[in-house]
CSV table of C-alpha atoms and ligand atoms in Angstrom, one decimal:
chain,number,residue,atom,x,y,z
A,1,LEU,CA,84.0,118.1,132.0
A,2,THR,CA,86.7,119.8,130.0
A,3,VAL,CA,90.0,120.3,131.8
A,4,PRO,CA,91.8,123.5,130.6
A,5,LYS,CA,95.0,122.6,128.8
A,6,PRO,CA,98.2,123.9,130.4
A,7,LYS,CA,99.8,127.0,129.0
A,8,SER,CA,103.5,127.1,128.5
A,9,ILE,CA,106.2,129.2,127.0
A,10,ILE,CA,109.1,127.8,125.1
A,11,ALA,CA,112.0,130.2,125.3
A,12,ASN,CA,115.6,130.6,124.0
A,13,GLY,CA,115.5,127.8,121.4
A,14,THR,CA,116.2,127.8,117.7
A,15,VAL,CA,112.7,127.4,116.3
A,16,TYR,CA,112.2,125.9,112.8
A,17,LEU,CA,109.5,128.0,111.3
A,18,ASP,CA,108.2,127.3,107.7
A,19,HIS,CA,110.9,129.5,106.2
A,20,GLY,CA,113.7,128.4,108.4
A,21,PRO,CA,115.3,128.7,111.8
A,22,GLU,CA,114.6,131.8,114.0
A,23,PRO,CA,115.5,132.7,117.6
A,24,VAL,CA,111.9,133.2,118.6
A,25,ASP,CA,109.9,132.2,121.7
A,26,LEU,CA,106.5,130.3,121.5
A,27,LEU,CA,103.4,130.7,123.6
A,28,ILE,CA,101.3,127.5,123.8
A,29,ALA,CA,97.7,127.6,124.8
A,30,ASN,CA,94.7,125.3,124.3
A,31,GLY,CA,97.0,122.7,122.7
A,32,GLU,CA,97.9,125.1,119.9
A,33,ILE,CA,100.7,127.6,119.2
A,34,ALA,CA,99.1,130.8,120.3
A,35,GLU,CA,101.9,133.3,119.7
A,36,ILE,CA,105.3,133.5,118.2
A,37,GLY,CA,107.6,136.3,119.3
A,38,LYS,CA,109.5,137.5,122.3
A,39,ARG,CA,109.0,136.0,125.8
A,40,SER,CA,109.0,139.5,127.3
A,41,SER,CA,105.7,140.3,125.4
A,42,PHE,CA,103.9,137.2,126.7
A,43,PRO,CA,102.1,137.1,130.1
A,44,SER,CA,104.5,136.6,132.9
A,45,ASP,CA,102.6,134.0,135.0
A,46,ILE,CA,103.1,131.1,132.5
A,47,PRO,CA,105.7,128.4,133.1
A,48,VAL,CA,108.7,128.7,130.9
A,49,VAL,CA,110.5,125.7,129.3
A,50,ASP,CA,114.1,126.8,128.7
A,51,ALA,CA,115.2,125.5,125.2
A,52,THR,CA,118.7,127.0,125.3
A,53,GLY,CA,121.0,124.9,123.2
A,54,PHE,CA,118.1,123.0,121.6
A,55,VAL,CA,116.4,123.1,118.3
A,56,VAL,CA,112.6,123.3,118.3
A,57,LEU,CA,111.0,121.3,115.5
A,58,PRO,CA,107.4,120.5,114.5
A,59,GLY,CA,106.6,117.0,115.7
A,60,MET,CA,107.8,114.2,113.4
A,61,ILE,CA,105.3,112.0,111.5
A,62,ASP,CA,105.5,108.3,110.6
A,63,PHE,CA,103.3,108.1,107.6
A,64,HIS,CA,103.2,104.3,107.4
A,65,VAL,CA,102.9,102.0,110.4
A,66,HIS,CA,101.0,98.8,111.1
A,67,LEU,CA,99.9,98.4,114.8
A,68,ASP,CA,97.5,96.3,116.8
A,69,ASP,CA,96.3,94.3,113.8
A,70,THR,CA,96.4,90.8,112.3
A,71,ILE,CA,98.5,90.5,109.1
A,72,GLY,CA,99.1,87.3,107.2
A,73,GLY,CA,97.1,85.4,109.9
A,74,ARG,CA,99.4,86.6,112.8
A,75,TYR,CA,98.9,89.2,115.4
A,76,LEU,CA,101.4,92.1,115.3
A,77,ALA,CA,103.9,92.4,118.2
A,78,ASP,CA,103.1,96.1,118.7
A,79,THR,CA,99.9,97.7,120.0
A,80,TYR,CA,99.3,101.5,119.7
A,81,LEU,CA,100.6,101.8,123.3
A,82,SER,CA,104.0,100.1,122.6
A,83,GLY,CA,104.3,101.5,119.1
A,84,SER,CA,103.5,105.0,120.1
A,85,LYS,CA,106.0,104.8,123.0
A,86,ALA,CA,108.8,103.9,120.6
A,87,ALA,CA,107.6,106.8,118.4
A,88,VAL,CA,107.2,109.6,120.9
A,89,LEU,CA,110.5,108.8,122.7
A,90,ASN,CA,112.1,109.5,119.3
A,91,GLY,CA,110.3,112.7,118.4
A,92,ILE,CA,107.3,111.3,116.5
A,93,THR,CA,104.0,112.9,117.5
A,94,THR,CA,101.7,111.6,114.8
A,95,LEU,CA,101.3,108.1,113.3
A,96,PHE,CA,99.4,107.0,110.2
A,97,SER,CA,98.2,103.4,110.3
A,98,PHE,CA,96.0,101.4,108.0
A,99,VAL,CA,92.4,100.4,108.3
A,100,THR,CA,91.2,97.7,105.9
A,101,GLN,CA,87.5,96.8,105.4
A,102,ALA,CA,86.9,93.2,106.4
A,103,GLN,CA,85.0,90.7,104.3
A,104,GLY,CA,81.3,90.8,105.0
A,105,SER,CA,81.6,94.0,107.0
A,106,SER,CA,81.8,97.8,106.2
A,107,LEU,CA,84.7,100.2,106.1
A,108,ARG,CA,82.8,102.2,108.8
A,109,GLN,CA,82.9,99.3,111.1
A,110,ALA,CA,86.6,98.8,110.5
A,111,VAL,CA,87.3,102.4,111.3
A,112,ALA,CA,85.2,102.2,114.5
A,113,VAL,CA,87.2,99.1,115.6
A,114,ALA,CA,90.6,100.8,114.9
A,115,GLN,CA,89.4,104.0,116.7
A,116,SER,CA,88.7,101.9,119.8
A,117,LYS,CA,92.2,100.5,119.7
A,118,VAL,CA,93.7,104.0,119.7
A,119,CYS,CA,91.5,105.9,122.3
A,120,GLY,CA,93.3,106.1,125.6
A,121,LYS,CA,96.0,103.8,124.3
A,122,SER,CA,98.4,106.0,122.2
A,123,TYR,CA,100.9,108.6,123.2
A,124,CYS,CA,100.8,110.0,119.6
A,125,ASP,CA,97.9,111.3,117.6
A,126,VAL,CA,96.8,108.8,114.9
A,127,GLY,CA,95.4,109.1,111.4
A,128,PHE,CA,94.2,106.3,109.2
A,129,HIS,CA,94.8,105.4,105.6
A,130,LEU,CA,91.7,103.5,104.4
A,131,THR,CA,91.3,100.4,102.2
A,132,PRO,CA,87.8,99.8,101.1
A,133,ILE,CA,87.3,96.4,99.4
A,134,THR,CA,83.7,96.7,98.2
A,135,PHE,CA,82.3,99.6,96.1
A,136,SER,CA,78.5,99.6,96.2
A,137,ASP,CA,76.7,103.0,96.0
A,138,GLY,CA,76.4,102.8,99.8
A,139,ASP,CA,80.2,102.1,100.1
A,140,TRP,CA,80.9,105.2,98.1
A,141,ASP,CA,78.5,107.3,100.3
A,142,ASP,CA,80.6,106.1,103.2
A,143,ILE,CA,83.8,107.0,101.5
A,144,GLN,CA,82.5,110.5,100.7
A,145,SER,CA,81.5,111.0,104.3
A,146,PHE,CA,84.9,110.0,105.5
A,147,ILE,CA,86.4,112.5,103.1
A,148,GLY,CA,84.0,115.1,104.4
A,149,GLY,CA,85.3,114.2,107.9
A,150,GLY,CA,88.9,114.9,107.0
A,151,TYR,CA,90.2,111.6,105.6
A,152,ARG,CA,92.3,112.2,102.5
A,153,THR,CA,94.2,108.9,101.9
A,154,PHE,CA,93.1,105.6,100.5
A,155,LYS,CA,95.4,102.6,99.9
A,156,PHE,CA,95.2,99.9,97.2
A,157,TYR,CA,97.4,97.0,96.2
A,158,THR,CA,98.6,95.6,92.8
A,159,THR,CA,99.2,92.3,94.6
A,160,TYR,CA,98.0,90.1,97.5
A,161,LYS,CA,95.3,88.4,95.5
A,162,ALA,CA,94.9,85.6,98.1
A,163,ALA,CA,94.2,88.2,100.8
A,164,GLY,CA,91.5,89.8,98.7
A,165,LEU,CA,93.3,93.0,98.3
A,166,TYR,CA,94.5,92.8,94.7
A,167,GLN,CA,93.3,95.5,92.1
A,168,SER,CA,94.0,95.0,88.4
A,169,TYR,CA,95.4,98.0,86.6
A,170,ALA,CA,92.1,98.4,84.9
A,171,ALA,CA,90.2,98.4,88.2
A,172,LEU,CA,92.8,100.8,89.7
A,173,ARG,CA,92.3,103.2,86.8
A,174,GLU,CA,88.6,103.4,87.6
A,175,LEU,CA,89.3,103.9,91.3
A,176,LEU,CA,91.8,106.7,90.5
A,177,LYS,CA,89.3,108.5,88.3
A,178,ARG,CA,86.8,108.4,91.1
A,179,PHE,CA,89.2,109.5,93.9
A,180,GLU,CA,90.5,112.3,91.7
A,181,LYS,CA,87.1,113.8,91.7
A,182,LEU,CA,86.9,113.4,95.5
A,183,ASN,CA,90.1,115.3,96.1
A,184,ALA,CA,91.8,112.3,97.9
A,185,ARG,CA,95.2,110.8,97.5
A,186,VAL,CA,95.6,107.2,96.5
A,187,LEU,CA,98.4,105.2,98.1
A,188,VAL,CA,99.6,102.2,96.1
A,189,HIS,CA,101.6,99.1,97.1
A,190,CYS,CA,103.4,98.4,93.8
A,191,GLU,CA,104.4,94.8,93.0
A,192,ASP,CA,103.1,93.3,89.8
A,193,GLU,CA,101.0,90.3,90.6
A,194,MET,CA,101.7,88.6,87.2
A,195,ILE,CA,105.5,88.9,87.6
A,196,LEU,CA,105.2,87.6,91.2
A,197,ALA,CA,103.1,84.6,90.0
A,198,ALA,CA,105.7,83.8,87.4
A,199,SER,CA,108.7,84.1,89.7
A,200,PRO,CA,110.8,80.9,89.9
A,201,SER,CA,109.9,79.9,93.5
A,202,GLN,CA,109.8,76.2,92.6
A,203,SER,CA,113.5,76.2,91.5
A,204,GLN,CA,114.7,78.0,94.7
A,205,ASN,CA,115.8,76.6,97.9
A,206,VAL,CA,113.0,78.1,99.9
A,207,SER,CA,114.6,77.2,103.2
A,208,ASP,CA,117.1,80.0,102.7
A,209,PRO,CA,115.7,83.5,103.4
A,210,ILE,CA,117.7,84.9,100.4
A,211,SER,CA,115.2,83.0,98.1
A,212,HIS,CA,112.7,85.8,99.1
A,213,THR,CA,114.6,88.2,96.8
A,214,PHE,CA,114.0,85.8,93.8
A,215,ILE,CA,110.4,85.2,94.8
A,216,ARG,CA,109.6,88.9,95.0
A,217,PRO,CA,112.1,90.3,92.4
A,218,PRO,CA,112.9,94.0,91.7
A,219,ALA,CA,111.2,93.7,88.3
A,220,ALA,CA,107.8,93.2,90.0
A,221,GLU,CA,108.1,96.5,91.7
A,222,ILE,CA,109.5,98.4,88.7
A,223,GLU,CA,106.8,97.2,86.4
A,224,ALA,CA,104.0,98.0,88.8
A,225,ILE,CA,105.5,101.5,89.4
A,226,TYR,CA,105.7,102.1,85.7
A,227,GLN,CA,102.0,101.1,85.2
A,228,VAL,CA,100.7,103.0,88.2
A,229,ALA,CA,102.7,106.2,87.2
A,230,LYS,CA,101.2,105.9,83.8
A,231,LEU,CA,97.7,105.7,85.3
A,232,ALA,CA,98.4,108.7,87.5
A,233,SER,CA,99.4,110.7,84.5
A,234,GLU,CA,96.3,109.6,82.5
A,235,THR,CA,93.8,110.1,85.2
A,236,GLY,CA,95.2,113.2,86.9
A,237,ALA,CA,94.8,111.5,90.2
A,238,ARG,CA,97.0,112.2,93.2
A,239,VAL,CA,99.1,109.0,93.7
A,240,HIS,CA,101.6,108.1,96.4
A,241,ILE,CA,103.8,105.0,96.0
A,242,VAL,CA,104.5,103.4,99.3
A,243,HIS,CA,107.8,101.8,100.4
A,244,VAL,CA,109.8,102.2,97.1
A,245,SER,CA,112.6,99.7,97.4
A,246,THR,CA,114.2,99.9,93.9
A,247,ALA,CA,116.3,102.7,92.5
A,248,SER,CA,114.8,102.1,89.1
A,249,GLY,CA,111.3,102.5,90.6
A,250,ALA,CA,112.3,105.8,92.2
A,251,ARG,CA,113.7,107.0,88.9
A,252,ILE,CA,110.4,106.3,87.1
A,253,ILE,CA,108.6,108.3,89.7
A,254,GLN,CA,111.1,111.2,89.3
A,255,GLU,CA,110.7,111.2,85.5
A,256,LYS,CA,106.9,111.1,85.7
A,257,ARG,CA,106.5,114.0,88.2
A,258,SER,CA,106.4,116.6,85.5
A,259,GLU,CA,103.2,115.1,84.1
A,260,ALA,CA,101.5,113.5,87.1
A,261,ASP,CA,100.8,114.3,90.8
A,262,LEU,CA,103.1,111.6,92.1
A,263,SER,CA,104.8,111.2,95.4
A,264,CYS,CA,106.7,108.4,97.1
A,265,GLU,CA,108.2,107.2,100.3
A,266,THR,CA,111.0,104.7,101.1
A,267,ALA,CA,111.7,103.1,104.4
A,268,PRO,CA,114.8,103.2,106.5
A,269,HIS,CA,115.5,99.5,106.0
A,270,TYR,CA,115.9,100.0,102.3
A,271,LEU,CA,118.5,102.7,103.0
A,272,TRP,CA,120.4,101.1,105.8
A,273,LEU,CA,120.2,97.4,105.1
A,274,ASN,CA,120.9,95.2,102.0
A,275,ASP,CA,120.2,91.6,101.1
A,276,SER,CA,123.5,90.4,102.6
A,277,VAL,CA,121.6,90.0,105.9
A,278,LEU,CA,119.3,87.4,104.3
A,279,HIS,CA,121.8,84.6,103.9
A,280,GLY,CA,121.2,81.7,106.2
A,281,GLN,CA,118.6,81.3,108.9
A,282,PRO,CA,119.1,84.5,111.1
A,283,GLY,CA,118.0,86.2,107.8
A,284,GLN,CA,114.4,85.3,108.2
A,285,ARG,CA,114.0,88.0,110.8
A,286,TYR,CA,114.7,90.5,108.0
A,287,LEU,CA,112.0,89.2,105.6
A,288,CYS,CA,109.7,92.0,104.5
A,289,SER,CA,107.8,92.9,101.3
A,290,PRO,CA,109.2,94.3,99.1
A,291,PRO,CA,112.4,92.5,100.1
A,292,LEU,CA,115.7,94.1,101.0
A,293,ARG,CA,117.7,94.6,97.7
A,294,ASP,CA,121.4,94.3,96.8
A,295,GLU,CA,124.0,96.8,97.8
A,296,GLN,CA,124.2,98.5,94.4
A,297,ASN,CA,120.5,99.2,94.6
A,298,ARG,CA,120.7,100.4,98.2
A,299,SER,CA,123.5,102.9,97.4
A,300,GLU,CA,121.7,104.2,94.3
A,301,LEU,CA,118.5,104.6,96.3
A,302,GLU,CA,120.4,106.6,98.9
A,303,MET,CA,121.8,108.9,96.2
A,304,LEU,CA,118.3,109.4,94.8
A,305,ALA,CA,117.0,110.3,98.3
A,306,ALA,CA,119.8,112.8,98.7
A,307,ASP,CA,118.8,114.2,95.3
A,308,GLY,CA,115.2,114.8,96.5
A,309,ALA,CA,113.6,112.0,94.5
A,310,ILE,CA,112.0,110.5,97.6
A,311,ASP,CA,109.3,112.8,99.2
A,312,ILE,CA,109.2,111.2,102.6
A,313,PHE,CA,110.7,108.6,104.8
A,314,ALA,CA,108.3,106.3,106.6
A,315,THR,CA,108.9,103.0,108.4
A,316,ASP,CA,106.3,100.5,107.2
A,317,HIS,CA,106.7,99.3,110.8
A,318,CYS,CA,105.3,95.8,110.9
A,319,ALA,CA,106.8,94.1,113.9
A,320,PHE,CA,106.2,90.4,114.6
A,321,SER,CA,107.2,88.6,117.8
A,322,ALA,CA,110.6,86.9,117.9
A,323,ALA,CA,108.8,83.6,118.1
A,324,ASP,CA,106.8,84.3,114.9
A,325,LYS,CA,109.9,85.6,113.0
A,326,ASN,CA,112.3,82.9,114.1
A,327,GLU,CA,110.0,79.9,114.0
A,328,SER,CA,112.0,77.1,112.4
A,329,THR,CA,110.8,76.4,108.9
A,330,THR,CA,111.8,74.7,105.8
A,331,ASP,CA,109.9,77.2,103.7
A,332,ILE,CA,110.5,80.9,104.3
A,333,ARG,CA,107.3,81.7,102.5
A,334,ASN,CA,105.6,80.8,105.8
A,335,VAL,CA,107.5,83.5,107.8
A,336,PRO,CA,105.4,86.6,108.4
A,337,ASN,CA,106.7,89.6,106.3
A,338,GLY,CA,107.6,92.8,108.1
A,339,ILE,CA,110.2,94.4,110.4
A,340,ALA,CA,110.2,97.0,113.1
A,341,GLY,CA,111.3,100.6,112.6
A,342,ILE,CA,109.3,103.3,114.4
A,343,GLY,CA,111.9,104.0,117.0
A,344,ALA,CA,114.7,104.0,114.4
A,345,LEU,CA,113.1,106.4,112.0
A,346,VAL,CA,114.3,109.8,113.4
A,347,PRO,CA,117.7,108.6,114.6
A,348,LEU,CA,118.6,106.9,111.2
A,349,MET,CA,117.2,109.6,109.0
A,350,HIS,CA,119.0,112.3,111.2
A,351,GLU,CA,122.2,110.4,110.6
A,352,LEU,CA,121.7,110.0,106.9
A,353,ILE,CA,120.6,113.6,106.3
A,354,MET,CA,122.9,115.5,108.6
A,355,THR,CA,126.0,113.3,108.9
A,356,GLN,CA,126.2,111.7,105.5
A,357,GLN,CA,124.4,114.1,103.2
A,358,HIS,CA,125.6,117.2,105.1
A,359,THR,CA,122.2,119.0,105.0
A,360,ASP,CA,120.5,120.3,108.0
A,361,TRP,CA,117.5,120.2,110.4
A,362,SER,CA,115.3,121.9,107.7
A,363,GLU,CA,115.7,118.8,105.5
A,364,LEU,CA,114.7,116.5,108.4
A,365,VAL,CA,111.6,118.7,109.0
A,366,LEU,CA,110.7,118.6,105.3
A,367,ARG,CA,111.0,114.8,104.9
A,368,LEU,CA,109.6,113.7,108.3
A,369,SER,CA,107.1,116.4,109.2
A,370,LYS,CA,106.0,119.0,106.6
A,371,ARG,CA,105.8,116.8,103.5
A,372,PRO,CA,104.1,113.8,105.3
A,373,ALA,CA,101.5,116.3,106.7
A,374,GLU,CA,100.9,117.7,103.3
A,375,LEU,CA,100.4,114.2,101.7
A,376,ALA,CA,98.0,113.2,104.5
A,377,GLY,CA,96.0,116.5,104.1
A,378,VAL,CA,96.7,117.6,107.7
A,379,TYR,CA,99.2,120.5,106.9
A,380,PRO,CA,99.5,123.0,108.5
A,381,ARG,CA,97.6,121.7,111.6
A,382,LYS,CA,100.5,119.2,111.7
A,383,GLY,CA,103.9,119.6,110.2
A,384,SER,CA,104.3,123.3,110.9
A,385,ILE,CA,105.2,125.7,113.7
A,386,ARG,CA,102.8,128.6,113.1
A,387,ILE,CA,100.0,130.3,115.0
A,388,GLY,CA,97.0,128.1,115.2
A,389,ALA,CA,98.8,124.8,114.4
A,390,ASP,CA,98.7,122.0,116.9
A,391,ALA,CA,101.5,122.4,119.5
A,392,ASP,CA,103.3,119.2,118.5
A,393,LEU,CA,106.9,120.2,119.3
A,394,VAL,CA,110.2,118.4,119.7
A,395,LEU,CA,113.1,120.1,121.6
A,396,LEU,CA,116.2,118.2,120.9
A,397,SER,CA,119.9,118.2,120.3
A,398,ASP,CA,122.2,115.8,118.6
A,399,THR,CA,125.0,116.0,121.1
A,400,GLY,CA,123.5,113.7,123.8
A,401,ALA,CA,125.0,110.6,125.3
A,402,ALA,CA,125.0,107.7,122.8
A,403,ARG,CA,122.1,105.4,123.4
A,404,PRO,CA,121.1,102.2,121.5
A,405,ILE,CA,118.5,102.6,118.7
A,406,ARG,CA,115.4,100.8,119.8
A,407,SER,CA,112.9,100.2,116.9
A,408,SER,CA,110.2,98.6,119.1
A,409,TYR,CA,109.4,97.9,122.7
A,410,SER,CA,108.0,94.5,121.8
A,411,ASP,CA,110.2,91.5,121.7
A,412,SER,CA,110.4,91.7,117.9
A,413,PRO,CA,114.0,91.3,116.6
A,414,GLU,CA,115.8,94.6,116.4
A,415,PRO,CA,116.9,95.3,112.8
A,416,TYR,CA,119.7,97.7,113.9
A,417,PRO,CA,121.1,95.9,116.9
A,418,LYS,CA,124.5,97.6,117.0
A,419,ARG,CA,123.5,101.1,116.1
A,420,THR,CA,123.4,104.0,118.6
A,421,THR,CA,122.2,107.6,118.4
A,422,THR,CA,123.2,110.8,120.1
A,423,LEU,CA,119.8,112.4,119.7
A,424,ASP,CA,118.7,113.8,123.0
A,425,MET,CA,114.9,114.2,123.1
A,426,ARG,CA,114.7,116.7,125.9
A,427,TYR,CA,111.1,117.7,125.6
A,428,VAL,CA,108.3,116.4,123.3
A,429,PHE,CA,104.9,118.0,123.4
A,430,VAL,CA,101.7,116.6,121.7
A,431,ARG,CA,99.0,119.2,121.4
A,432,GLY,CA,100.6,121.3,124.1
A,433,GLU,CA,100.9,118.5,126.6
A,434,LEU,CA,104.4,117.5,127.8
A,435,ILE,CA,104.7,113.8,126.9
A,436,VAL,CA,108.5,113.2,127.0
A,437,LYS,CA,111.1,114.9,129.3
A,438,ASP,CA,114.7,113.9,129.3
A,439,ASN,CA,114.1,110.9,127.0
A,440,GLN,CA,111.5,109.5,129.4
A,441,LEU,CA,107.7,109.4,129.3
A,442,VAL,CA,106.3,111.9,131.8
A,443,GLN,CA,103.1,110.0,132.5
A,444,PRO,CA,103.4,106.5,131.2
A,445,GLU,CA,99.9,105.6,132.6
A,446,ARG,CA,98.3,108.5,130.7
A,447,PRO,CA,98.4,108.1,126.9
A,448,THR,CA,96.5,111.1,125.5
A,449,GLY,CA,96.9,110.7,121.8
A,450,GLN,CA,93.7,111.2,119.7
A,451,VAL,CA,92.4,110.0,116.4
A,452,LEU,CA,92.7,112.8,113.9
A,453,TRP,CA,89.2,112.4,112.5
A,454,PRO,CA,87.0,110.6,114.9
A,455,ILE,CA,83.8,109.1,113.5
B,1,ZN,ZN1,102.9,98.6,105.0
């Protein structure tokens, strides 16, 4: 049984089309944008959403989240249900999470498991970045069929040897050559395993969270970015560096762009927080990898972001329960690494882009919608308001009543406890269905998000 999707008209708003804002009306039908023009030319029997005073943006995308998964031996605090709630209440309509092949099992099985965690349990649409760990002929057949089905992004690590995820630069070079031929983008977590192994953890007081910054020093990231950027240029592969935390790393990427297909992201916590929060025990709630850096680095990274050196902002949302984060320990290396961020992404980046950098909604759309959609290979189905695109739409203003930023609906410690936002999410549509009205879920019991490329 297929239930016909509701039709609606969005009228009187300022609509951010690909080339900029226009005072046009939208007709939504079958979950897509069916017409762009004047309301008077649309059929008269369709319900109208009045967007007077609001901007109408394509749905925002969080390109990097971890949900409903075990990481470092502990279960994450957020499921797709709670994570997508924090997302969609803040204008995010598509999430990209990670699927890693398990030891002794296939990537296909891992995707099937992840898919079952999303179906009927997410308010947002969900795409997956895939991490294969074995590469037999059969595994490559699987990878090719995933690519045929729409998957475009694969993720590898230059660290995490103990977890079985590490790829040497030589191994990575071979993977890049192969994925270059397959028209897929390779995401890389850049921290140099050798530098990490040589870091002076023995001489540190590992009961103090600040020691994390010595255990995972900036040099590890900078060296790995340098090596991976070189591989990108040598192989011609499309390479995306995840969660860049160092200004020097971002500069290397900026310099290599002319000769390599390189892109990168940073996370709000590297732009809004510095390592001063790590001193003393409350600091362990801010442990993440790569670690928060010093204030000089933070401010340089912010300037680079303003300069366009960072393609997209994505959260690396990886929330652990308050109990897991605050567990008393004499060795902070046992604290799970990761912090919440989904619900903070749009409010924080809105403030940075519009209030501090004095640019406009177009820049927000570029960094949080269009560009992530391009990198994931889903543009213009996502990330664009045009005829035929999914009707993922956010009608918002930034003159609402101040409300607290809420990164997660789990009990994970809030990284931005004193911050508020005036973003007013008046209406959020996912594929033409109204999911949020007046900053509230319309039907909390009915999560209708879909996997972008079901298998
Ligand atoms: Zn991550």
